[in-house]
Coordinates of C-alpha atoms and ligand atoms in Angstrom, one line a residue:
X4 CA 0.0 0.0 0.0
X5 CA 1.3 3.5 -0.8
X6 CA 2.2 6.0 1.8
X7 CA 2.5 8.8 -0.6
X8 CA 0.4 8.9 -3.9
X9 CA 0.9 11.6 -6.5
X10 CA -1.8 11.4 -9.1
X11 CA -1.7 13.5 -12.4
X12 CA -0.2 16.4 -10.7
X13 CA 0.1 19.6 -12.7
X14 CA 1.6 22.9 -11.8
X15 CA 1.9 26.1 -13.8
X16 CA 3.5 29.5 -12.6
X17 CA 1.2 31.9 -14.4
X18 CA 0.5 32.2 -18.1
X19 CA 3.9 33.5 -19.2
X20 CA 5.9 30.7 -17.6
X21 CA 3.5 28.0 -18.9
X22 CA 3.2 24.5 -17.4
X23 CA 6.0 23.4 -15.2
X24 CA 4.7 20.0 -14.4
X25 CA 2.0 18.0 -16.3
X26 CA 0.3 14.7 -15.3
X27 CA 2.9 13.4 -13.0
X28 CA 1.9 10.2 -11.1
X29 CA 4.2 8.5 -8.6
X30 CA 3.7 6.4 -5.6
X31 CA 6.0 5.7 -2.6
X32 CA 5.6 2.8 -0.2
X33 CA 6.5 3.0 3.5
X34 CA 10.3 2.7 3.8
X35 CA 10.9 2.8 0.1
X36 CA 13.5 5.1 -1.6
X37 CA 12.4 6.5 -4.9
X38 CA 14.7 8.6 -7.0
X39 CA 13.5 11.3 -9.5
X40 CA 16.1 12.2 -12.1
X41 CA 16.1 15.0 -14.6
X42 CA 18.2 17.9 -15.8
X43 CA 17.9 21.5 -14.5
X44 CA 14.6 22.9 -15.3
X45 CA 12.8 19.6 -15.7
X46 CA 10.4 20.4 -12.8
X47 CA 12.2 18.3 -10.1
X48 CA 12.2 21.0 -7.4
X49 CA 8.6 22.1 -8.3
X50 CA 7.5 18.5 -7.9
X51 CA 8.7 18.1 -4.2
X52 CA 7.4 21.6 -3.3
X53 CA 4.0 20.8 -4.8
X54 CA 3.9 17.5 -2.9
X55 CA 4.2 19.2 0.5
X56 CA 1.9 22.0 -0.5
X57 CA 4.5 24.9 -0.8
X58 CA 3.4 25.4 -4.4
X59 CA -0.3 25.0 -5.3
X60 CA -1.1 22.4 -7.8
X61 CA -3.7 23.3 -10.5
X62 CA -4.5 19.7 -11.5
X63 CA -4.2 16.2 -10.0
X64 CA -4.0 15.1 -6.4
X65 CA -1.4 14.3 -3.6
X66 CA -2.4 11.9 -0.9
X67 CA -0.2 11.3 2.1
X68 CA -1.0 8.7 4.7
X69 CA -4.8 9.0 3.9
X70 CA -4.9 12.8 3.7
X71 CA -5.5 14.6 0.5
X72 CA -2.9 17.3 0.8
X73 CA -3.8 19.2 -2.4
X74 CA -7.3 19.7 -0.9
X75 CA -6.0 21.4 2.1
X76 CA -6.0 25.2 2.5
X77 CA -5.1 27.9 5.1
X78 CA -5.4 26.6 8.7
X79 CA -5.8 22.9 7.7
X80 CA -2.7 23.0 5.5
X81 CA -0.7 24.7 8.3
X82 CA -2.0 22.1 10.8
X83 CA -1.0 19.3 8.4
X84 CA 2.5 20.7 8.0
X85 CA 2.9 20.9 11.8
X86 CA 2.5 17.2 12.1
X87 CA 5.8 17.0 10.2
X88 CA 4.9 13.7 8.4
X89 CA 6.7 14.9 5.3
X90 CA 10.0 16.7 5.6
X91 CA 11.9 18.6 3.0
X92 CA 15.6 18.7 2.9
X93 CA 17.1 21.3 0.6
X94 CA 20.2 21.3 -1.6
X95 CA 21.7 24.5 0.0
X96 CA 21.9 24.1 3.7
X97 CA 23.6 27.4 4.2
X98 CA 20.6 29.2 2.7
X99 CA 17.9 26.9 4.3
X100 CA 19.3 27.1 7.9
X101 CA 18.9 30.4 9.9
X102 CA 22.3 31.7 10.4
X103 CA 21.5 33.4 13.6
X104 CA 20.2 30.3 15.4
X105 CA 22.4 27.7 17.1
X106 CA 22.5 24.2 15.6
X107 CA 20.4 22.9 18.6
X108 CA 17.8 25.6 18.0
X109 CA 17.6 24.7 14.3
X110 CA 17.2 21.0 15.0
X111 CA 14.4 21.9 17.5
X112 CA 12.5 24.0 15.1
X113 CA 9.9 21.4 14.0
X114 CA 9.5 20.2 17.5
X115 CA 8.7 23.6 18.7
X116 CA 6.2 24.1 16.0
X117 CA 4.5 20.7 16.6
X118 CA 4.5 21.4 20.4
X119 CA 3.6 18.9 23.1
X120 CA 7.2 18.3 24.5
X121 CA 8.7 19.7 27.7
X122 CA 12.1 21.5 27.4
X123 CA 14.1 18.5 28.6
X124 CA 12.2 16.1 26.2
X125 CA 12.9 18.5 23.4
X126 CA 16.6 18.7 24.2
X127 CA 16.8 14.9 24.4
X128 CA 15.1 14.6 20.9
X129 CA 17.7 17.2 19.6
X130 CA 20.7 15.2 20.9
X131 CA 19.2 11.9 19.6
X132 CA 18.8 13.4 16.2
X133 CA 22.3 14.9 16.1
X134 CA 23.8 11.5 17.2
X135 CA 21.6 9.8 14.6
X136 CA 23.2 11.8 11.8
X137 CA 26.7 11.3 13.1
X138 CA 27.2 14.7 14.8
X139 CA 28.4 15.4 18.3
X140 CA 25.6 17.0 20.4
X141 CA 28.4 19.5 21.6
X142 CA 28.1 21.1 18.2
X143 CA 24.7 22.3 19.2
X144 CA 26.0 25.5 20.5
X145 CA 27.6 26.5 17.1
X146 CA 26.0 28.4 14.3
X147 CA 25.6 27.2 10.7
X148 CA 28.5 29.4 9.6
X149 CA 30.8 27.8 12.2
X150 CA 30.5 24.1 10.9
X151 CA 31.6 22.4 7.6
X152 CA 29.4 22.0 4.6
X153 CA 29.0 18.3 5.2
X154 CA 28.1 18.9 8.9
X155 CA 25.6 21.6 7.9
X156 CA 23.9 19.1 5.6
X157 CA 23.8 16.6 8.5
X158 CA 22.2 19.4 10.6
X159 CA 19.5 19.9 8.0
X160 CA 18.9 16.0 8.1
X161 CA 18.8 16.1 11.9
X162 CA 16.1 18.9 11.8
X163 CA 14.1 16.8 9.4
X164 CA 14.3 13.5 11.3
X165 CA 13.8 15.1 14.7
X166 CA 10.1 15.1 14.2
X167 CA 10.0 11.5 13.2
X168 CA 8.7 11.9 9.6
X169 CA 7.4 9.1 7.5
X170 CA 8.8 10.6 4.3
X171 CA 11.9 12.6 3.6
X172 CA 11.8 14.6 0.4
X173 CA 15.5 15.4 -0.5
X174 CA 16.1 18.0 -3.1
X175 CA 19.7 17.3 -4.4
X176 CA 20.8 17.0 -0.8
X177 CA 24.5 16.2 -1.6
X178 CA 25.1 18.0 -4.8
X179 CA 26.7 21.1 -3.3
X180 CA 29.3 19.0 -1.4
X181 CA 32.7 17.6 -2.3
X182 CA 33.0 14.0 -3.4
X183 CA 33.8 12.6 0.0
X184 CA 31.2 14.6 2.0
X185 CA 28.6 13.6 -0.8
X186 CA 29.3 9.9 -0.3
X187 CA 29.0 10.2 3.5
X188 CA 25.6 12.0 3.2
X189 CA 24.4 9.3 0.7
X190 CA 25.5 6.6 3.1
X191 CA 23.8 8.4 6.0
X192 CA 20.6 8.6 4.0
X193 CA 20.7 4.8 3.3
X194 CA 21.4 4.2 7.1
X195 CA 18.4 6.4 8.1
X196 CA 16.2 4.5 5.8
X197 CA 17.2 1.2 7.4
X198 CA 17.2 2.3 11.0
X199 CA 14.2 4.5 11.0
X200 CA 12.1 2.8 8.2
X201 CA 11.6 6.3 6.7
X202 CA 10.6 6.5 3.1
X203 CA 12.8 8.9 0.9
X204 CA 12.1 10.6 -2.3
X205 CA 15.5 11.7 -3.7
X206 CA 15.6 14.3 -6.3
X207 CA 18.8 14.5 -8.4
X208 CA 20.3 15.2 -11.8
X209 CA 23.1 12.8 -10.9
X210 CA 22.5 9.1 -11.8
X211 CA 25.5 7.9 -9.9
X212 CA 24.2 9.3 -6.6
X213 CA 20.8 7.5 -7.2
X214 CA 22.1 4.2 -8.5
X215 CA 23.3 2.9 -5.2
X216 CA 20.5 4.3 -3.0
X217 CA 17.1 4.1 -4.6
X218 CA 14.8 1.2 -5.1
X219 CA 12.8 2.7 -7.9
X220 CA 13.6 5.7 -10.2
X221 CA 11.4 8.0 -12.1
X222 CA 12.7 10.1 -15.0
X223 CA 11.5 13.6 -15.6
X224 CA 11.8 15.6 -18.8
X225 CA 10.1 18.9 -19.5
X226 CA 7.7 18.5 -16.5
X227 CA 6.5 15.0 -17.5
X228 CA 7.6 11.6 -16.2
X229 CA 8.9 9.8 -19.3
X230 CA 9.8 6.5 -17.5
X231 CA 9.8 4.9 -14.1
X232 CA 10.5 1.4 -12.6
X233 CA 12.9 -0.5 -10.6
X234 CA 16.3 1.2 -10.6
X235 CA 18.3 -1.8 -11.9
X236 CA 15.9 -2.3 -14.9
X237 CA 15.5 1.4 -15.8
X238 CA 19.2 2.1 -15.7
X239 CA 20.2 -1.4 -17.0
X240 CA 17.8 -1.5 -20.0
X241 CA 16.2 2.0 -20.5
X242 CA 12.8 2.0 -22.3
X243 CA 12.7 5.7 -23.2
X244 CA 15.3 7.4 -25.5
X245 CA 15.9 10.2 -23.0
X246 CA 16.6 7.7 -20.1
X247 CA 19.1 5.9 -22.5
X248 CA 20.8 9.2 -23.3
X249 CA 21.2 9.9 -19.5
X250 CA 22.5 6.4 -18.9
X251 CA 25.0 6.7 -21.8
X252 CA 26.3 9.9 -20.2
X253 CA 26.9 8.2 -16.8
X254 CA 29.1 5.2 -17.4
X255 CA 30.0 5.0 -13.6
X256 CA 26.5 3.6 -12.8
X257 CA 27.6 0.2 -14.1
X258 CA 24.9 -0.2 -16.7
X259 CA 25.8 -2.4 -19.7
X260 CA 27.7 -0.2 -22.1
X261 CA 25.7 1.2 -25.1
X262 CA 28.9 1.2 -27.2
X263 CA 28.3 2.7 -30.7
X264 CA 24.6 2.8 -30.3
X265 CA 25.1 5.7 -27.8
X266 CA 25.9 7.8 -30.8
X267 CA 22.4 7.1 -32.2
X268 CA 20.8 8.6 -29.0
X269 CA 22.4 12.0 -29.5
X270 CA 19.9 14.8 -29.5
X271 CA 18.8 15.9 -32.9
X272 CA 20.3 19.3 -33.8
X273 CA 18.1 20.1 -36.8
X274 CA 14.7 20.4 -35.2
X275 CA 14.4 23.9 -34.0
X276 CA 11.4 24.4 -36.3
X277 CA 10.0 21.0 -35.4
X278 CA 6.1 21.6 -35.0
X279 CA 5.1 21.3 -31.4
X280 CA 1.4 20.7 -31.3
X281 CA 1.3 19.3 -27.7
X282 CA 2.8 16.1 -28.7
X283 CA 5.8 14.4 -27.0
X284 CA 8.0 17.0 -25.3
X285 CA 11.1 15.1 -26.2
X286 CA 10.2 15.1 -29.9
X287 CA 12.4 18.3 -30.8
X288 CA 15.4 16.4 -29.5
X289 CA 14.6 12.7 -30.1
X290 CA 16.5 11.0 -32.9
X291 CA 13.6 8.4 -33.3
X292 CA 10.8 10.9 -33.6
X293 CA 8.3 10.6 -36.4
X294 CA 5.7 13.2 -37.5
X295 CA 3.1 11.6 -35.1
X296 CA 5.4 12.2 -32.1
X297 CA 5.1 16.0 -32.7
X298 CA 1.3 16.2 -32.4
X299 CA 0.2 13.2 -30.4
X300 CA 1.3 13.0 -26.7
X301 CA 2.4 9.5 -25.8
X302 CA 0.3 7.8 -23.1
X303 CA 2.1 6.1 -20.2
X304 CA 2.2 2.4 -20.9
X305 CA 2.5 0.2 -17.8
X306 CA 3.8 -3.4 -17.7
X307 CA 5.7 -5.4 -15.0
X308 CA 6.2 -2.5 -12.7
X309 CA 7.7 -0.4 -15.6
X310 CA 6.0 2.8 -17.0
X311 CA 7.2 4.4 -20.2
X312 CA 5.7 7.2 -22.3
X313 CA 7.0 6.8 -25.8
X314 CA 5.2 5.9 -29.1
X315 CA 8.0 3.8 -30.4
X316 CA 9.6 2.4 -27.2
X317 CA 9.9 -1.1 -28.7
X318 CA 11.2 -0.2 -32.0
X319 CA 14.0 2.1 -30.9
X320 CA 15.0 0.0 -27.9
X321 CA 15.2 -3.1 -30.2
X322 CA 17.6 -1.0 -32.4
X323 CA 19.8 0.0 -29.5
X324 CA 19.6 -3.6 -28.1
X325 CA 20.9 -5.2 -31.3
X326 CA 23.8 -2.9 -31.6
X327 CA 24.6 -3.4 -27.9
X328 CA 24.1 -7.2 -28.3
X329 CA 26.7 -7.2 -31.0
X330 CA 29.2 -5.5 -28.8
X331 CA 28.8 -7.4 -25.6
Ligands
LIG408 S1 7.3 9.5 -28.5 FE1 8.5 9.8 -30.3 S2 9.6 11.7 -29.8 FE2 8.9 11.0 -27.9 S3 10.5 9.8 -27.1 FE3 9.2 8.3 -28.1 S4 10.1 8.2 -30.3 FE4 10.9 10.0 -29.3

């Protein structure tokens, strides 16, 4: 059974910016780690913000633990947020943490908002959260500017887990860190998932970060999900040309090499004038596009836990598979 269900979510930021997300559907089970991958501007951050109600959705539904979040407004939405069931962890901890507060006060923020704890109970929960993320509670007296970038991101995670959420929504939580701190944060997320049973939605442009951590992955392009499924299958045998291009650009994830067939995935460069009548958003770049693709939006086809939105998924993936088969 799903803990978090996103059903046909659409968001637009006014008429001039157009649609940022369209028809996004995603489900997260308790304790599951789901990755959402896509390039800058694909709508990843808008997706997590809309899920927690920070950005209003203009179509579709988000249901968390039986509550329809998208139907909540005003006081009811604020009351829902106070429960802390879903916690957002941002990419830039320096900007997301109040520089004037101590680390202990930052970690206590959600607990103070939720209320119901005595001072000593709250202090205990703060120490517990700091230890859980691998920080010495003695750091509680420092301010965000007095700890390292890796420690700051752990403080952000401690703040999120202090309220004992059921889902952590992590927006590129390690991308601003150096390689060593990044790996430590990814290992920490994996440990939190195992020890606390918390579900995680991990947003990233980096397939390598996702490959070792997530159970399932969803690929976002132009505000639409183009493919989703178990991470080993999606990265090992992509069913959408855009996923295949991402995989071909990230050899470190250990997927079977695409060899010469990677060249056939290169974005088309001669399509600036390609007609776009609401068809597949990848059509202007897709080397496998036909005239139909430009006018008819592909429906999401589901089979064996995989979903793909492409008119020609079988045809093009056979082509890539044959070339790859000849090479491996
Ligand atoms: S629907 Fe057409 S344009 Fe879109 S990804 Fe598939 S083949 Fe390419």
